[in-house]
Each structure stands twice: as structure tokens, then as C-alpha cells.
CSV table of C-alpha atoms in Angstrom, one decimal:
chain,number,residue,atom,x,y,z
A,16,UNK,CA,2.9,5.0,45.3
A,17,UNK,CA,0.4,7.4,46.8
A,18,UNK,CA,0.9,11.1,46.3
A,19,UNK,CA,-1.1,13.2,48.8
A,20,UNK,CA,-3.5,15.5,47.0
A,21,UNK,CA,-2.8,13.9,43.6
A,22,UNK,CA,-4.8,11.0,42.0
A,23,UNK,CA,-3.0,8.8,39.5
A,24,UNK,CA,-4.4,6.0,37.4
A,25,UNK,CA,-3.3,2.4,38.2
A,26,UNK,CA,0.0,1.6,36.6
A,27,UNK,CA,0.9,5.2,36.2
A,28,UNK,CA,4.5,4.6,37.3
A,29,UNK,CA,5.0,1.6,35.2
A,30,UNK,CA,8.5,1.8,33.7
A,31,UNK,CA,7.2,0.6,30.3
A,32,UNK,CA,5.0,3.7,30.0
A,33,UNK,CA,7.8,6.1,30.6
A,34,UNK,CA,8.6,8.6,27.8
A,35,UNK,CA,12.1,9.4,26.9
A,36,UNK,CA,13.9,12.2,28.7
A,37,UNK,CA,14.2,14.2,25.5
A,38,UNK,CA,10.5,14.1,24.7
A,39,UNK,CA,9.7,15.1,28.3
A,40,UNK,CA,12.2,17.9,28.1
A,41,UNK,CA,10.6,19.2,24.9
A,42,UNK,CA,7.2,19.1,26.6
A,43,UNK,CA,8.5,21.2,29.5
A,44,UNK,CA,10.1,23.7,27.1
A,45,UNK,CA,6.8,24.2,25.2
A,46,UNK,CA,4.5,24.4,28.2
A,47,UNK,CA,3.6,27.3,30.5
A,48,UNK,CA,2.4,25.1,33.4
A,49,UNK,CA,2.7,27.3,36.4
A,50,UNK,CA,3.1,24.8,39.2
A,51,UNK,CA,6.2,22.8,38.4
A,52,UNK,CA,7.8,23.5,41.7
A,53,UNK,CA,4.8,22.2,43.7
A,54,UNK,CA,4.7,19.1,41.5
A,55,UNK,CA,8.3,18.3,42.2
A,56,UNK,CA,8.0,19.0,45.9
A,57,UNK,CA,5.1,16.4,46.2
A,58,UNK,CA,7.1,13.8,44.2
A,59,UNK,CA,10.3,14.3,46.2
A,60,UNK,CA,8.4,14.0,49.5
A,61,UNK,CA,7.1,10.7,48.3
A,62,UNK,CA,10.5,9.4,47.2
A,63,UNK,CA,10.0,9.5,43.4
A,64,UNK,CA,13.1,9.0,41.2
A,65,UNK,CA,14.2,11.7,38.8
A,66,UNK,CA,12.9,9.7,35.8
A,67,UNK,CA,9.5,9.3,37.5
A,68,UNK,CA,9.4,13.0,38.1
A,69,UNK,CA,10.1,13.7,34.5
A,70,UNK,CA,7.3,11.4,33.4
A,71,UNK,CA,5.0,12.8,35.9
A,72,UNK,CA,5.5,16.4,34.7
A,73,UNK,CA,5.2,15.3,31.1
A,74,UNK,CA,1.8,13.6,31.7
A,75,UNK,CA,0.5,16.5,33.7
A,76,UNK,CA,1.4,18.9,30.9
A,77,UNK,CA,-0.2,16.5,28.4
A,78,UNK,CA,-3.4,16.3,30.4
A,79,UNK,CA,-3.2,12.6,31.1
A,80,UNK,CA,-3.1,13.3,34.8
A,81,UNK,CA,-5.1,16.0,36.5
A,82,UNK,CA,-3.0,17.7,39.1
A,83,UNK,CA,-4.7,20.3,41.4
A,84,UNK,CA,-2.3,20.9,44.3
A,85,UNK,CA,-3.1,23.3,47.1
A,86,UNK,CA,-2.1,26.8,46.2
A,87,UNK,CA,1.3,27.9,47.6
A,88,UNK,CA,0.7,30.4,50.5
A,89,UNK,CA,3.5,32.7,51.3
A,90,UNK,CA,4.0,36.5,51.6
A,91,UNK,CA,4.4,36.8,47.8
A,92,UNK,CA,1.3,35.0,46.8
A,93,UNK,CA,-0.8,36.6,49.6
A,94,UNK,CA,0.3,40.0,48.4
A,95,UNK,CA,-0.7,39.2,44.8
A,96,UNK,CA,-4.0,37.8,46.1
A,97,UNK,CA,-4.7,41.0,48.0
A,98,UNK,CA,-3.9,43.2,44.9
A,99,UNK,CA,-6.2,41.1,42.7
A,100,UNK,CA,-9.0,41.4,45.2
A,101,UNK,CA,-8.6,45.1,45.5
A,102,UNK,CA,-8.4,45.8,41.8
A,103,UNK,CA,-10.9,43.3,40.4
A,104,UNK,CA,-12.9,42.0,43.3
A,105,UNK,CA,-13.9,38.4,44.1
A,106,UNK,CA,-14.5,37.4,40.4
A,107,UNK,CA,-11.0,38.3,39.3
A,108,UNK,CA,-9.5,36.6,42.4
A,109,UNK,CA,-11.5,33.5,41.7
A,110,UNK,CA,-10.3,33.3,38.1
A,111,UNK,CA,-6.6,33.8,39.1
A,112,UNK,CA,-6.9,31.3,41.9
A,113,UNK,CA,-8.0,28.6,39.5
A,114,UNK,CA,-5.7,29.5,36.6
A,115,UNK,CA,-2.5,30.6,38.4
A,116,UNK,CA,-2.7,28.8,41.7
A,117,UNK,CA,-3.2,31.8,43.9
A,118,UNK,CA,-4.7,31.3,47.4
A,119,UNK,CA,-8.4,31.9,47.8
A,120,UNK,CA,-9.8,34.8,49.7
A,121,UNK,CA,-10.7,32.6,52.6
A,122,UNK,CA,-7.1,31.2,52.7
A,123,UNK,CA,-5.7,34.7,52.6
A,124,UNK,CA,-7.9,35.9,55.4
A,125,UNK,CA,-6.1,33.3,57.7
A,126,UNK,CA,-2.7,34.9,56.8
A,127,UNK,CA,-3.5,38.6,57.1
A,128,UNK,CA,-5.6,41.0,59.1
A,129,UNK,CA,-8.3,42.6,57.0
A,130,UNK,CA,-9.5,45.9,58.3
A,131,UNK,CA,-12.2,48.2,57.1
A,132,UNK,CA,-11.7,52.0,57.3
A,133,UNK,CA,-14.8,54.0,57.4
A,134,UNK,CA,-14.6,57.0,55.0
A,135,UNK,CA,-15.9,60.3,56.1
A,136,UNK,CA,-19.4,61.1,54.9
A,137,UNK,CA,-19.9,64.9,54.6
A,138,UNK,CA,-17.5,67.2,56.4
A,139,UNK,CA,-14.7,66.1,58.6
A,140,UNK,CA,-15.8,65.0,62.1
A,141,UNK,CA,-14.2,63.6,65.2
A,142,UNK,CA,-16.7,60.7,65.5
A,143,UNK,CA,-15.5,59.1,62.2
A,144,UNK,CA,-11.9,59.2,63.4
A,145,UNK,CA,-12.8,57.8,66.8
A,146,UNK,CA,-14.6,54.9,65.1
A,147,UNK,CA,-11.5,54.2,62.9
A,148,UNK,CA,-9.1,54.4,65.8
A,149,UNK,CA,-11.2,51.9,67.8
A,150,UNK,CA,-11.5,49.4,64.9
A,151,UNK,CA,-8.2,49.9,63.1
A,152,UNK,CA,-5.8,50.7,65.9
A,153,UNK,CA,-7.1,49.4,69.2
A,154,UNK,CA,-8.6,46.0,68.2
A,155,UNK,CA,-5.7,44.7,66.0
A,156,UNK,CA,-3.1,45.8,68.6
A,157,UNK,CA,-5.1,44.1,71.4
A,158,UNK,CA,-5.5,40.9,69.4
A,159,UNK,CA,-1.7,40.9,68.7
A,160,UNK,CA,-0.9,41.6,72.4
A,161,UNK,CA,0.9,44.8,71.6
A,162,UNK,CA,0.7,46.8,74.8
A,163,UNK,CA,4.0,48.7,74.8
A,164,UNK,CA,3.7,52.4,74.4
A,165,UNK,CA,5.3,53.9,71.3
A,166,UNK,CA,6.0,57.3,69.8
A,167,UNK,CA,3.5,58.0,67.1
A,168,UNK,CA,4.2,59.4,63.7
A,169,UNK,CA,1.1,60.6,61.8
A,170,UNK,CA,1.3,60.6,58.0
A,171,UNK,CA,-0.9,62.6,55.6
A,172,UNK,CA,-1.1,62.4,51.9
A,173,UNK,CA,-3.5,62.2,49.0
A,174,UNK,CA,-4.4,59.5,46.5
A,175,UNK,CA,-6.5,59.5,43.4
A,176,UNK,CA,-10.2,58.7,43.7
A,177,UNK,CA,-12.7,57.6,41.2
A,178,UNK,CA,-15.4,60.3,41.0
A,179,UNK,CA,-18.7,58.7,41.9
A,180,UNK,CA,-21.3,58.8,44.6
A,181,UNK,CA,-21.6,55.8,46.9
A,182,UNK,CA,-24.7,54.9,49.0
A,183,UNK,CA,-23.9,53.8,52.6
A,184,UNK,CA,-26.7,51.6,53.8
A,185,UNK,CA,-25.9,51.8,57.5
A,186,UNK,CA,-27.0,55.4,57.7
A,187,UNK,CA,-28.7,55.9,54.3
A,188,UNK,CA,-26.3,58.7,53.3
A,189,UNK,CA,-24.3,59.4,50.2
A,190,UNK,CA,-20.5,59.4,50.3
A,191,UNK,CA,-18.0,60.5,47.7
A,192,UNK,CA,-18.9,64.2,48.0
A,193,UNK,CA,-16.0,66.6,48.7
A,194,UNK,CA,-15.9,67.4,52.4
A,195,UNK,CA,-15.5,71.1,51.9
A,196,UNK,CA,-18.7,71.5,50.0
A,197,UNK,CA,-20.8,68.7,51.6
A,198,UNK,CA,-22.4,70.9,54.2
A,199,UNK,CA,-24.2,72.8,51.3
A,200,UNK,CA,-26.3,69.8,50.3
A,201,UNK,CA,-28.4,67.2,52.0
A,202,UNK,CA,-26.7,63.8,51.9
A,203,UNK,CA,-29.5,61.8,53.5
A,204,UNK,CA,-31.0,59.4,51.0
A,205,UNK,CA,-34.2,58.0,52.3
A,206,UNK,CA,-36.6,59.4,49.7
A,207,UNK,CA,-36.6,59.4,46.0
A,208,UNK,CA,-37.0,63.2,45.9
A,209,UNK,CA,-33.8,63.7,48.0
A,210,UNK,CA,-31.9,61.7,45.4
A,211,UNK,CA,-33.1,63.9,42.6
A,212,UNK,CA,-32.4,67.0,44.6
A,213,UNK,CA,-28.8,65.9,45.3
A,214,UNK,CA,-28.2,65.0,41.6
A,215,UNK,CA,-29.5,68.5,40.7
A,216,UNK,CA,-27.2,70.2,43.3
A,217,UNK,CA,-24.2,68.4,41.9
A,218,UNK,CA,-25.1,69.4,38.3
A,219,UNK,CA,-25.5,73.1,39.5
A,220,UNK,CA,-22.1,73.0,41.2
A,221,UNK,CA,-23.5,73.5,44.7
A,222,UNK,CA,-21.3,70.5,45.6
A,223,UNK,CA,-19.1,68.2,43.6
A,224,UNK,CA,-17.8,64.7,43.6
A,225,UNK,CA,-14.4,64.3,45.2
A,226,UNK,CA,-11.4,63.5,42.9
A,227,UNK,CA,-8.9,62.8,45.7
A,228,UNK,CA,-8.8,61.0,49.0
A,229,UNK,CA,-6.9,62.6,51.9
A,230,UNK,CA,-5.6,59.8,54.0
A,231,UNK,CA,-4.1,60.1,57.5
A,232,UNK,CA,-2.4,57.1,59.0
A,233,UNK,CA,-0.6,56.4,62.3
A,234,UNK,CA,2.7,54.5,62.5
A,235,UNK,CA,4.6,53.5,65.6
A,236,UNK,CA,8.3,54.1,66.0
A,237,UNK,CA,9.9,50.7,66.5
A,238,UNK,CA,7.1,48.8,64.7
A,239,UNK,CA,6.2,48.1,61.1
A,240,UNK,CA,2.9,48.8,59.5
A,241,UNK,CA,0.5,51.7,59.5
A,242,UNK,CA,-3.0,52.3,60.8
A,243,UNK,CA,-5.3,54.4,58.6
A,244,UNK,CA,-7.6,56.6,60.8
A,245,UNK,CA,-9.0,59.1,58.3
A,246,UNK,CA,-10.2,58.7,54.7
A,247,UNK,CA,-11.5,62.1,53.6
A,248,UNK,CA,-12.9,62.7,50.1
A,249,UNK,CA,-11.4,66.0,48.9
A,250,UNK,CA,-10.4,68.0,45.9
A,251,UNK,CA,-7.6,70.2,44.6
A,252,UNK,CA,-9.2,73.3,46.2
A,253,UNK,CA,-8.0,72.4,49.7
A,254,UNK,CA,-6.2,75.4,51.2
A,255,UNK,CA,-4.0,75.9,54.2
A,256,UNK,CA,-6.9,76.6,56.5
A,257,UNK,CA,-8.5,73.3,55.5
A,258,UNK,CA,-5.3,71.4,56.1
A,259,UNK,CA,-4.9,73.1,59.5
A,260,UNK,CA,-8.5,71.9,60.4
A,261,UNK,CA,-7.5,68.4,59.4
A,262,UNK,CA,-4.4,68.5,61.6
A,263,UNK,CA,-6.2,69.8,64.6
A,264,UNK,CA,-9.2,67.5,64.3
A,265,UNK,CA,-7.0,64.4,64.1
A,266,UNK,CA,-4.9,65.5,67.1
A,267,UNK,CA,-8.1,66.2,69.1
A,268,UNK,CA,-9.6,62.8,68.2
A,269,UNK,CA,-6.3,61.0,69.1
A,270,UNK,CA,-6.4,62.5,72.6
A,271,UNK,CA,-10.2,62.0,73.1
A,272,UNK,CA,-10.0,58.3,72.1
A,273,UNK,CA,-7.4,57.6,74.8
A,274,UNK,CA,-4.9,56.5,72.2
A,275,UNK,CA,-2.2,58.5,73.8
A,276,UNK,CA,-2.5,56.4,76.9
A,277,UNK,CA,-3.0,53.1,75.1
A,278,UNK,CA,-0.7,53.4,72.1
A,279,UNK,CA,1.5,56.5,72.6
A,280,UNK,CA,1.9,60.2,72.2
A,281,UNK,CA,2.1,62.0,68.9
A,282,UNK,CA,5.8,62.8,68.2
A,283,UNK,CA,5.7,64.0,64.7
A,284,UNK,CA,3.6,64.7,61.5
A,285,UNK,CA,4.9,63.6,58.2
A,286,UNK,CA,3.6,65.3,55.0
A,287,UNK,CA,4.6,65.8,51.4
A,288,UNK,CA,5.7,69.0,49.7
A,289,UNK,CA,2.2,70.3,49.0
A,290,UNK,CA,2.1,74.0,49.8
A,291,UNK,CA,-1.3,74.0,51.8
A,292,UNK,CA,-0.1,71.2,54.1
A,293,UNK,CA,3.3,72.9,54.5
A,294,UNK,CA,1.8,76.2,55.5
A,295,UNK,CA,-0.7,74.5,57.9
A,296,UNK,CA,2.2,72.5,59.3
A,297,UNK,CA,4.2,75.6,60.1
A,298,UNK,CA,1.2,77.0,61.9
A,299,UNK,CA,0.5,73.9,64.0
A,300,UNK,CA,4.0,72.5,64.7
A,301,UNK,CA,6.2,75.6,64.8
A,302,UNK,CA,4.1,77.5,67.4
A,303,UNK,CA,5.9,76.9,70.7
A,304,UNK,CA,9.6,77.3,71.5
A,305,UNK,CA,11.2,74.4,73.2
A,306,UNK,CA,11.2,75.0,77.0
A,307,UNK,CA,14.5,75.3,78.8
A,308,UNK,CA,13.2,72.6,81.2
A,309,UNK,CA,13.0,70.1,78.4
A,310,UNK,CA,15.7,67.3,78.9
A,311,UNK,CA,17.1,67.8,75.4
A,312,UNK,CA,17.1,71.6,75.5
A,313,UNK,CA,20.7,71.8,76.7
A,314,UNK,CA,21.9,69.7,73.7
A,315,UNK,CA,19.8,71.3,71.0
A,316,UNK,CA,20.2,74.9,72.2
A,317,UNK,CA,24.0,74.7,71.5
A,318,UNK,CA,23.4,73.9,67.8
A,319,UNK,CA,23.6,77.2,66.0
A,320,UNK,CA,20.7,77.7,63.5
A,321,UNK,CA,18.6,74.8,64.7
A,322,UNK,CA,14.9,75.5,64.9
A,323,UNK,CA,13.7,75.0,68.5
A,324,UNK,CA,10.0,75.6,67.8
A,325,UNK,CA,7.6,72.7,68.1
A,326,UNK,CA,3.8,72.1,68.3
A,327,UNK,CA,1.6,71.0,71.2
A,328,UNK,CA,3.3,68.3,73.4
A,329,UNK,CA,6.6,69.0,71.6
A,330,UNK,CA,5.3,67.4,68.3
A,331,UNK,CA,7.4,68.2,65.3
A,332,UNK,CA,6.9,68.7,61.6
A,333,UNK,CA,8.5,66.4,59.1
A,334,UNK,CA,8.6,66.4,55.3
A,335,UNK,CA,9.0,63.5,52.9
A,336,UNK,CA,12.6,64.1,51.7
A,337,UNK,CA,11.8,62.7,48.3
A,338,UNK,CA,9.8,65.9,47.6
A,339,UNK,CA,12.9,67.9,48.3
A,340,UNK,CA,14.6,66.1,45.5
A,341,UNK,CA,11.5,66.5,43.3
A,342,UNK,CA,11.7,70.3,43.8
A,343,UNK,CA,15.4,70.4,42.8
A,344,UNK,CA,14.7,68.2,39.7
A,345,UNK,CA,12.3,70.6,37.9
A,346,UNK,CA,14.7,73.5,38.5
A,347,UNK,CA,17.5,71.6,36.7
A,348,UNK,CA,15.1,70.7,33.9
A,349,UNK,CA,13.5,74.1,33.4
A,350,UNK,CA,14.6,76.4,30.5
A,351,UNK,CA,15.5,79.1,33.0
A,352,UNK,CA,17.6,76.7,35.0
A,353,UNK,CA,19.3,77.4,38.3
A,354,UNK,CA,21.1,80.7,38.6
A,355,UNK,CA,24.0,80.8,41.1
A,356,UNK,CA,24.9,84.1,42.7
A,357,UNK,CA,28.0,84.3,40.4
A,358,UNK,CA,25.7,84.7,37.5
A,359,UNK,CA,26.2,81.3,36.0
A,360,UNK,CA,23.1,79.6,34.6
A,361,UNK,CA,22.8,75.8,34.9
A,362,UNK,CA,20.1,74.6,32.5
A,363,UNK,CA,19.4,71.4,30.5
A,364,UNK,CA,21.4,72.6,27.5
A,365,UNK,CA,24.5,73.1,29.7
A,366,UNK,CA,24.0,69.8,31.6
A,367,UNK,CA,23.6,67.9,28.3
A,368,UNK,CA,26.9,69.2,27.1
A,369,UNK,CA,28.8,68.0,30.1
A,370,UNK,CA,26.9,64.9,31.1
A,371,UNK,CA,27.8,63.2,27.8
A,372,UNK,CA,31.4,63.3,29.1
A,373,UNK,CA,30.6,60.6,31.6
A,374,UNK,CA,31.4,57.2,30.2
A,375,UNK,CA,28.2,55.6,31.3
A,376,UNK,CA,26.0,58.0,29.5
A,377,UNK,CA,25.2,58.4,25.8
A,378,UNK,CA,23.4,61.5,24.3
A,379,UNK,CA,20.2,59.4,24.2
A,380,UNK,CA,20.4,58.4,27.8
A,381,UNK,CA,21.2,61.9,28.9
A,382,UNK,CA,18.1,63.2,27.0
A,383,UNK,CA,15.9,60.6,28.8
A,384,UNK,CA,17.4,61.6,32.1
A,385,UNK,CA,16.7,65.3,31.5
A,386,UNK,CA,13.3,64.8,29.9
A,387,UNK,CA,11.7,61.8,31.5
A,388,UNK,CA,8.2,60.6,30.7
A,389,UNK,CA,7.2,60.9,34.3
A,390,UNK,CA,8.4,64.2,35.9
A,391,UNK,CA,7.7,62.7,39.4
A,392,UNK,CA,10.1,59.8,38.8
A,393,UNK,CA,12.2,59.9,42.0
A,394,UNK,CA,14.8,57.4,41.0
A,395,UNK,CA,15.4,59.3,37.8
A,396,UNK,CA,15.7,62.6,39.8
A,397,UNK,CA,18.3,61.0,42.1
A,398,UNK,CA,20.2,59.7,39.1
A,399,UNK,CA,20.4,63.2,37.6
A,400,UNK,CA,21.6,64.6,40.9
A,401,UNK,CA,24.3,62.0,41.2
A,402,UNK,CA,25.3,62.6,37.6
A,403,UNK,CA,25.8,66.3,38.4
A,404,UNK,CA,28.1,65.3,41.2
A,405,UNK,CA,30.1,63.0,39.0
A,406,UNK,CA,30.5,65.7,36.3
A,407,UNK,CA,32.1,68.0,38.9
A,408,UNK,CA,34.7,65.3,39.8
A,409,UNK,CA,36.0,64.8,36.2
A,410,UNK,CA,39.5,66.0,35.3
A,411,UNK,CA,39.1,68.5,32.5
A,412,UNK,CA,42.8,69.3,32.1
A,413,UNK,CA,43.5,72.7,30.5
A,414,UNK,CA,40.3,74.7,30.1
A,415,UNK,CA,39.4,77.9,28.5
A,416,UNK,CA,37.7,80.7,30.5
A,417,UNK,CA,34.1,79.7,29.6
A,418,UNK,CA,34.6,76.0,30.4
A,419,UNK,CA,36.4,76.9,33.6
A,420,UNK,CA,33.4,79.0,34.7
A,421,UNK,CA,31.0,76.2,33.9
A,422,UNK,CA,32.9,73.6,35.7
A,423,UNK,CA,33.3,75.7,38.8
A,424,UNK,CA,29.6,76.3,38.8
A,425,UNK,CA,28.8,72.6,38.4
A,426,UNK,CA,31.2,71.7,41.2
A,427,UNK,CA,29.7,74.4,43.4
A,428,UNK,CA,26.2,73.1,42.7
A,429,UNK,CA,27.5,69.6,43.3
A,430,UNK,CA,28.5,70.5,46.8
A,431,UNK,CA,25.0,71.8,47.5
A,432,UNK,CA,23.4,68.6,46.1
A,433,UNK,CA,25.8,66.3,47.9
A,434,UNK,CA,25.0,68.0,51.2
A,435,UNK,CA,21.2,67.3,50.8
A,436,UNK,CA,21.5,63.9,49.0
A,437,UNK,CA,24.0,62.1,51.1
A,438,UNK,CA,22.2,62.1,54.5
A,439,UNK,CA,19.2,60.3,52.8
A,440,UNK,CA,21.2,57.9,50.7
A,441,UNK,CA,24.3,57.0,52.7
A,442,UNK,CA,23.2,54.6,55.4
A,443,UNK,CA,26.7,54.7,57.0
A,444,UNK,CA,26.5,58.3,58.2
A,445,UNK,CA,25.9,58.8,61.9
A,446,UNK,CA,23.5,61.4,63.3
A,447,UNK,CA,26.2,64.0,63.8
A,448,UNK,CA,27.4,63.7,60.2
A,449,UNK,CA,23.8,63.9,58.9
A,450,UNK,CA,23.1,67.1,60.9
A,451,UNK,CA,26.4,68.6,59.7
A,452,UNK,CA,25.6,67.8,56.1
A,453,UNK,CA,22.0,69.2,56.3
A,454,UNK,CA,23.3,72.3,58.0
A,455,UNK,CA,25.8,72.7,55.2
A,456,UNK,CA,23.0,72.5,52.6
A,457,UNK,CA,20.9,75.1,54.5
A,458,UNK,CA,23.8,77.6,54.7
A,459,UNK,CA,25.0,77.1,51.1
A,460,UNK,CA,21.4,77.5,49.8
A,461,UNK,CA,21.0,80.8,51.5
A,462,UNK,CA,24.5,81.9,50.3
A,463,UNK,CA,24.2,80.9,46.7
A,464,UNK,CA,20.5,81.6,46.0
């Protein structure tokens, strides 16, 4: 019997050489061979009996037969391959490919599109963004035959960056310097003296290595995936003016590149809850009131309290809703707590007293929920908000005056939390219900706080 991709010695499937099922089962239980599924698939395709498959697996585990099948290539293994390549480079991927059966880098390249984003060297410039739009947006979309115009959502956020200088050979410049301070130094590196001078400037504090990377990516409404168009080395000192400069530069580059005509107009900007980016967003995208000639003006103008201000070309500002939850979470965990306008204070001590009344929580689990190891843990934050809602729904029977005041405060806070939580967690709500709930949250927040 010939197994494709597997070489067996003559007489391998001789019935006299078979081991007992119990011994083969013991071998399987004691082994950590990672490719049992592939081995069985090859055998079944070649018509092997169950007993022969057991013997085959036992001999492969024992080392009698060398089995090196082709690595399984699917979305899961390709993702792991990409992660290994990013974290450890070619050497780590080579080791994992041989030990765990991951696809090689060459195989992975056939199943995914690799792109290279050019990071900004020095201060922010339109030319770098134009280059990334051409290579990251235009070329992949043209290769995939994606010509339909879409609404564009631009996303901006920061990620941690290893603090080190990097030499770019294509222009003999040094990258990794914070863009805000890069103009104060000479980043050209074509002479030994320039390298010494740059090192001395960094030591003096004239410029410093970036510890964060500001990333701007474009996503298309109705399509999956994102297109990174700006990778900007930065630091914690970025203020609202700097963020506004980033917004305006990216918008200008998008228009100059012709992306609006080839891909689509910018509809919205999505940012996190960082104060500088929020202030800059208010300046850029709440500057022009919606014109009465706009097709949707008649519908939106009738909604009392709805903000009708937008940015250029009616682009809007959007925030990551998870950051709204993250801002409520620290308030509930703080010693001062949340003070309602009736004077009641809701703090961790009060919450711990009532959360233990829920059957699914013990004092230990309540403590972990109120004091998590990671304050930015969004699932834990949502769990706490949902627990506050559940506390307000309990039947407390006859209560004294103090307990009654606490329960009323918890139920009132629960109404506020439910109004902001449900539109983002209940997938069955329609648009009208979502707007009604969010408006309720806005009015209750102004009333209670």
C-alpha cells in the first residue's frame, strides 16, 4: 500500500507485525505527537483499516517510521505562523515549522498578502502617507479587483514601541526618534561624526527615542480588514495641537492621493478616549453645522438634542465605546466613588456589601471584580456594570431606611448604566431603540451628576 508523502519499509503492514490495540493505545496516551489528525487522514484516503491505522500511529510514535507530512495550511495555522514570524523572526518560525508542523514563510506568503508600511522618519509629512496609501491601499485593492467606492472610516490609536534607533538604508536616515522633537536634530547618517552628534543630542535631551507608535488606518464600510497608512513614532507628550496636526495631515494626504475618487470619501474618524485626541477631534469634526440642503437634515433636525455639527465634507467624530465603559469602571472602583445628586455615595465598600447578595458571586470573586489585576480589563468592567444592574433587580423585602436609600441609589445608577450598556451589547436593538437609549443616558447623566 502506497501512502503519498510517507515512506514505509517493506512488510510494514504485515499482520504478524501488528501490536495489540492496548499497547498502541498506551503509546498514544504517553505521546505528544502533534500530527495524529494528518496521519489518520492520509491512512483513510488510502483505505487503511482501523487496526492498520493504530499500528501506523504506534510505529510513528516509536520512531520506527519517519513521518513528515506537509504542514496543515488553514486560517488558524497561518495566523500562528504570522505571529511567530512577527515575534521571533525567521529563526523562530523555522523551528516551529519543523517541530509543530506550522507552514513555512514561503507557504504562508501564498495564503496572505504581506504589506510593508513605511514608518515616518522625522516629523510628520504628507509624502510618507502618500507612499503608504499607494502601496498599502491602492495596490492590494487593484490586485483583488475591488473597485467599488466605499465610505471610509479612519482609525487612530497608539501602541507600545521598543525604544531604539533604526537605520534606514534607502535614505541613510535614523528612525525611531519622536516626531515632535525630530526637527531639532540631524537624522542623516552618512558620516561617522553625524552618528556621534546624534547620540550626543539624544543624551542631552535635545531629542529622544519614541516609546509609542501612533497608527492611523483606513477601513471601508461594508468590507473587512484595515489599511495602515501612517506609522508615527511618538511619546506621551503629544498634545491636542499635535493630534489636530495629525488629523489634518492625513485628511490632506487622502485627498491629494486621489483615494477619495478611487476608494471613497472619509465618513468618520474613530479614536479612543485619550484627552488630546478628543479635543482635537472636537476642533476638526464639530466645526460646521449640517446644512439644511443635506438630504438627511430633515430627519436629524427633528431629533431634540442631537448634535448637528460635523467636519469637512460632513465627516463625523466617533469614539471607541469601550473607553466609555473604562471611564465608568474607575469611578466605581475609586475610594470617592460616584456621588448621585441625592447625596448617596456608591463606592467599592458599598458595592461589595450588596454584590455578595447575588448567588453567582462569592466575597472572593467580588473582590477580584472590584480590584482586578488589569484596570483596563474591558470584560471585567462590563461584568461589574452588569452586576450593578442585577443588584438593583433583587427583591429585598422589608428594608430599613438606610438600606432603602442604598437600593434606590443602586437602581437609579443601574438605569443610567443600562442606557449606555445595552445599545452596545444587545444586538437585537434597532437603530431607533439605540438612539433612544443613548439619549436617555445623556439626559440622566446631566440630571444626576
